[in-house]
Amino acid sequence: MTQMLEMPRVQTCTVTSCGYNHDGCTAFAVTIGSAISAECDTYVQTGDKGGTGKALAQVGACKRSDCVHNTDLECHAPAIVVGESGDKADCLTYEQG
């Protein structure tokens, strides 16, 4: 039997242009990264309101295999912080290993 791991929380998101950010990230889960950046792939620039209505988002997947918190494409940080980086939303907890 496979043991379920607790996913890290999105502790803070300061990207107010995202449709999932309503006093915190309200997506059920976010995906972080690509092969070349640590951006939040769940970010969507819109005036529409999305998400669960509660700021309880978790990290569902992380594609940054070079991050010190990443094992087998799963984030093992206690929590992450998402913030603005130019016109994107980036995982500010990303740390190259």
PDB file of C-alpha atoms in Angstrom:
ATOM      1  CA  MET A   1       0.000   0.000   0.000  1.00  0.00           C
ATOM      2  CA  THR A   2       1.322   3.432  -0.956  1.00  0.00           C
ATOM      3  CA  GLN A   3       1.424   5.989   1.819  1.00  0.00           C
ATOM      4  CA  MET A   4      -0.103   9.368   0.941  1.00  0.00           C
ATOM      5  CA  LEU A   5       2.245  12.277   1.484  1.00  0.00           C
ATOM      6  CA  GLU A   6       0.983  15.571   2.768  1.00  0.00           C
ATOM      7  CA  MET A   7       1.444  18.166   0.055  1.00  0.00           C
ATOM      8  CA  PRO A   8       3.177  21.455   0.915  1.00  0.00           C
ATOM      9  CA  ARG A   9       0.906  24.453   1.363  1.00  0.00           C
ATOM     10  CA  VAL A  10       1.046  27.658  -0.630  1.00  0.00           C
ATOM     11  CA  GLN A  11       1.790  29.782   2.417  1.00  0.00           C
ATOM     12  CA  THR A  12       1.589  33.110   0.604  1.00  0.00           C
ATOM     13  CA  CYS A  13       0.784  34.364  -2.877  1.00  0.00           C
ATOM     14  CA  THR A  14       1.144  38.069  -3.576  1.00  0.00           C
ATOM     15  CA  VAL A  15       0.197  37.918  -7.268  1.00  0.00           C
ATOM     16  CA  THR A  16      -3.073  39.845  -7.178  1.00  0.00           C
ATOM     17  CA  SER A  17      -3.651  39.609 -10.956  1.00  0.00           C
ATOM     18  CA  CYS A  18      -4.228  35.836 -10.700  1.00  0.00           C
ATOM     19  CA  GLY A  19      -7.811  34.600 -10.861  1.00  0.00           C
ATOM     20  CA  TYR A  20      -7.070  32.155  -8.033  1.00  0.00           C
ATOM     21  CA  ASN A  21      -5.755  34.796  -5.606  1.00  0.00           C
ATOM     22  CA  HIS A  22      -8.442  36.071  -3.231  1.00  0.00           C
ATOM     23  CA  ASP A  23      -6.563  37.025  -0.056  1.00  0.00           C
ATOM     24  CA  GLY A  24      -4.414  33.941  -0.734  1.00  0.00           C
ATOM     25  CA  CYS A  25      -4.329  31.163  -3.294  1.00  0.00           C
ATOM     26  CA  THR A  26      -7.706  29.436  -3.653  1.00  0.00           C
ATOM     27  CA  ALA A  27      -6.692  26.836  -6.251  1.00  0.00           C
ATOM     28  CA  PHE A  28      -7.078  23.285  -4.940  1.00  0.00           C
ATOM     29  CA  ALA A  29      -3.485  22.571  -5.992  1.00  0.00           C
ATOM     30  CA  VAL A  30      -0.827  24.356  -8.038  1.00  0.00           C
ATOM     31  CA  THR A  31       1.823  23.109 -10.444  1.00  0.00           C
ATOM     32  CA  ILE A  32       5.210  24.765 -10.289  1.00  0.00           C
ATOM     33  CA  GLY A  33       7.873  25.093 -12.900  1.00  0.00           C
ATOM     34  CA  SER A  34       9.088  24.155 -16.284  1.00  0.00           C
ATOM     35  CA  ALA A  35      12.479  22.971 -17.425  1.00  0.00           C
ATOM     36  CA  ILE A  36      13.806  26.545 -17.325  1.00  0.00           C
ATOM     37  CA  SER A  37      11.843  28.490 -14.708  1.00  0.00           C
ATOM     38  CA  ALA A  38      10.119  28.182 -11.342  1.00  0.00           C
ATOM     39  CA  GLU A  39       6.922  29.902 -12.403  1.00  0.00           C
ATOM     40  CA  CYS A  40       3.507  28.912 -11.118  1.00  0.00           C
ATOM     41  CA  ASP A  41       1.905  27.099 -14.052  1.00  0.00           C
ATOM     42  CA  THR A  42      -1.501  27.474 -12.386  1.00  0.00           C
ATOM     43  CA  TYR A  43      -1.315  31.278 -12.641  1.00  0.00           C
ATOM     44  CA  VAL A  44      -4.011  32.745 -14.879  1.00  0.00           C
ATOM     45  CA  GLN A  45      -4.255  36.476 -15.433  1.00  0.00           C
ATOM     46  CA  THR A  46      -7.972  37.210 -15.362  1.00  0.00           C
ATOM     47  CA  GLY A  47     -10.606  39.230 -13.575  1.00  0.00           C
ATOM     48  CA  ASP A  48     -12.681  36.062 -13.179  1.00  0.00           C
ATOM     49  CA  LYS A  49     -12.748  34.484  -9.742  1.00  0.00           C
ATOM     50  CA  GLY A  50     -11.594  30.874  -9.642  1.00  0.00           C
ATOM     51  CA  GLY A  51     -10.803  28.274  -7.057  1.00  0.00           C
ATOM     52  CA  THR A  52     -12.367  26.745  -4.006  1.00  0.00           C
ATOM     53  CA  GLY A  53     -13.192  29.993  -2.216  1.00  0.00           C
ATOM     54  CA  LYS A  54     -10.734  29.211   0.591  1.00  0.00           C
ATOM     55  CA  ALA A  55      -7.015  29.980   0.671  1.00  0.00           C
ATOM     56  CA  LEU A  56      -5.916  26.360   1.202  1.00  0.00           C
ATOM     57  CA  ALA A  57      -3.869  25.657  -1.952  1.00  0.00           C
ATOM     58  CA  GLN A  58      -1.212  22.971  -1.983  1.00  0.00           C
ATOM     59  CA  VAL A  59       1.636  22.093  -4.343  1.00  0.00           C
ATOM     60  CA  GLY A  60       0.366  19.269  -6.536  1.00  0.00           C
ATOM     61  CA  ALA A  61       3.469  18.929  -8.708  1.00  0.00           C
ATOM     62  CA  CYS A  62       6.812  20.597  -9.282  1.00  0.00           C
ATOM     63  CA  LYS A  63       8.671  20.264 -12.573  1.00  0.00           C
ATOM     64  CA  ARG A  64      11.899  21.846 -11.272  1.00  0.00           C
ATOM     65  CA  SER A  65      13.920  18.695 -10.635  1.00  0.00           C
ATOM     66  CA  ASP A  66      16.985  20.844  -9.850  1.00  0.00           C
ATOM     67  CA  CYS A  67      15.320  22.396  -6.760  1.00  0.00           C
ATOM     68  CA  VAL A  68      16.660  21.276  -3.378  1.00  0.00           C
ATOM     69  CA  HIS A  69      13.061  20.704  -2.211  1.00  0.00           C
ATOM     70  CA  ASN A  70      12.209  18.424  -5.170  1.00  0.00           C
ATOM     71  CA  THR A  71      12.345  14.633  -5.030  1.00  0.00           C
ATOM     72  CA  ASP A  72      10.844  12.647  -7.907  1.00  0.00           C
ATOM     73  CA  LEU A  73       9.035  15.812  -9.133  1.00  0.00           C
ATOM     74  CA  GLU A  74       7.289  16.245  -5.772  1.00  0.00           C
ATOM     75  CA  CYS A  75       7.881  19.264  -3.537  1.00  0.00           C
ATOM     76  CA  HIS A  76       9.039  18.456  -0.012  1.00  0.00           C
ATOM     77  CA  ALA A  77       9.352  22.007   1.317  1.00  0.00           C
ATOM     78  CA  PRO A  78       7.197  22.634   4.404  1.00  0.00           C
ATOM     79  CA  ALA A  79       5.403  25.397   2.460  1.00  0.00           C
ATOM     80  CA  ILE A  80       6.070  27.660  -0.523  1.00  0.00           C
ATOM     81  CA  VAL A  81       5.737  31.353  -1.274  1.00  0.00           C
ATOM     82  CA  VAL A  82       4.581  32.576  -4.680  1.00  0.00           C
ATOM     83  CA  GLY A  83       5.315  36.124  -5.787  1.00  0.00           C
ATOM     84  CA  GLU A  84       5.530  38.400  -8.789  1.00  0.00           C
ATOM     85  CA  SER A  85       8.495  38.162 -11.103  1.00  0.00           C
ATOM     86  CA  GLY A  86       8.071  40.472 -14.066  1.00  0.00           C
ATOM     87  CA  ASP A  87       4.772  39.495 -15.658  1.00  0.00           C
ATOM     88  CA  LYS A  88       4.809  36.010 -14.140  1.00  0.00           C
ATOM     89  CA  ALA A  89       4.115  34.332 -10.819  1.00  0.00           C
ATOM     90  CA  ASP A  90       7.160  32.464  -9.518  1.00  0.00           C
ATOM     91  CA  CYS A  91       7.800  30.059  -6.678  1.00  0.00           C
ATOM     92  CA  LEU A  92      10.066  32.170  -4.480  1.00  0.00           C
ATOM     93  CA  THR A  93      10.919  29.103  -2.383  1.00  0.00           C
ATOM     94  CA  TYR A  94      12.753  27.558  -5.361  1.00  0.00           C
ATOM     95  CA  GLU A  95      16.398  26.969  -4.534  1.00  0.00           C
ATOM     96  CA  GLN A  96      18.723  25.432  -7.089  1.00  0.00           C
ATOM     97  CA  GLY A  97      20.456  22.368  -5.695  1.00  0.00           C
TER      98      GLY A  97
END
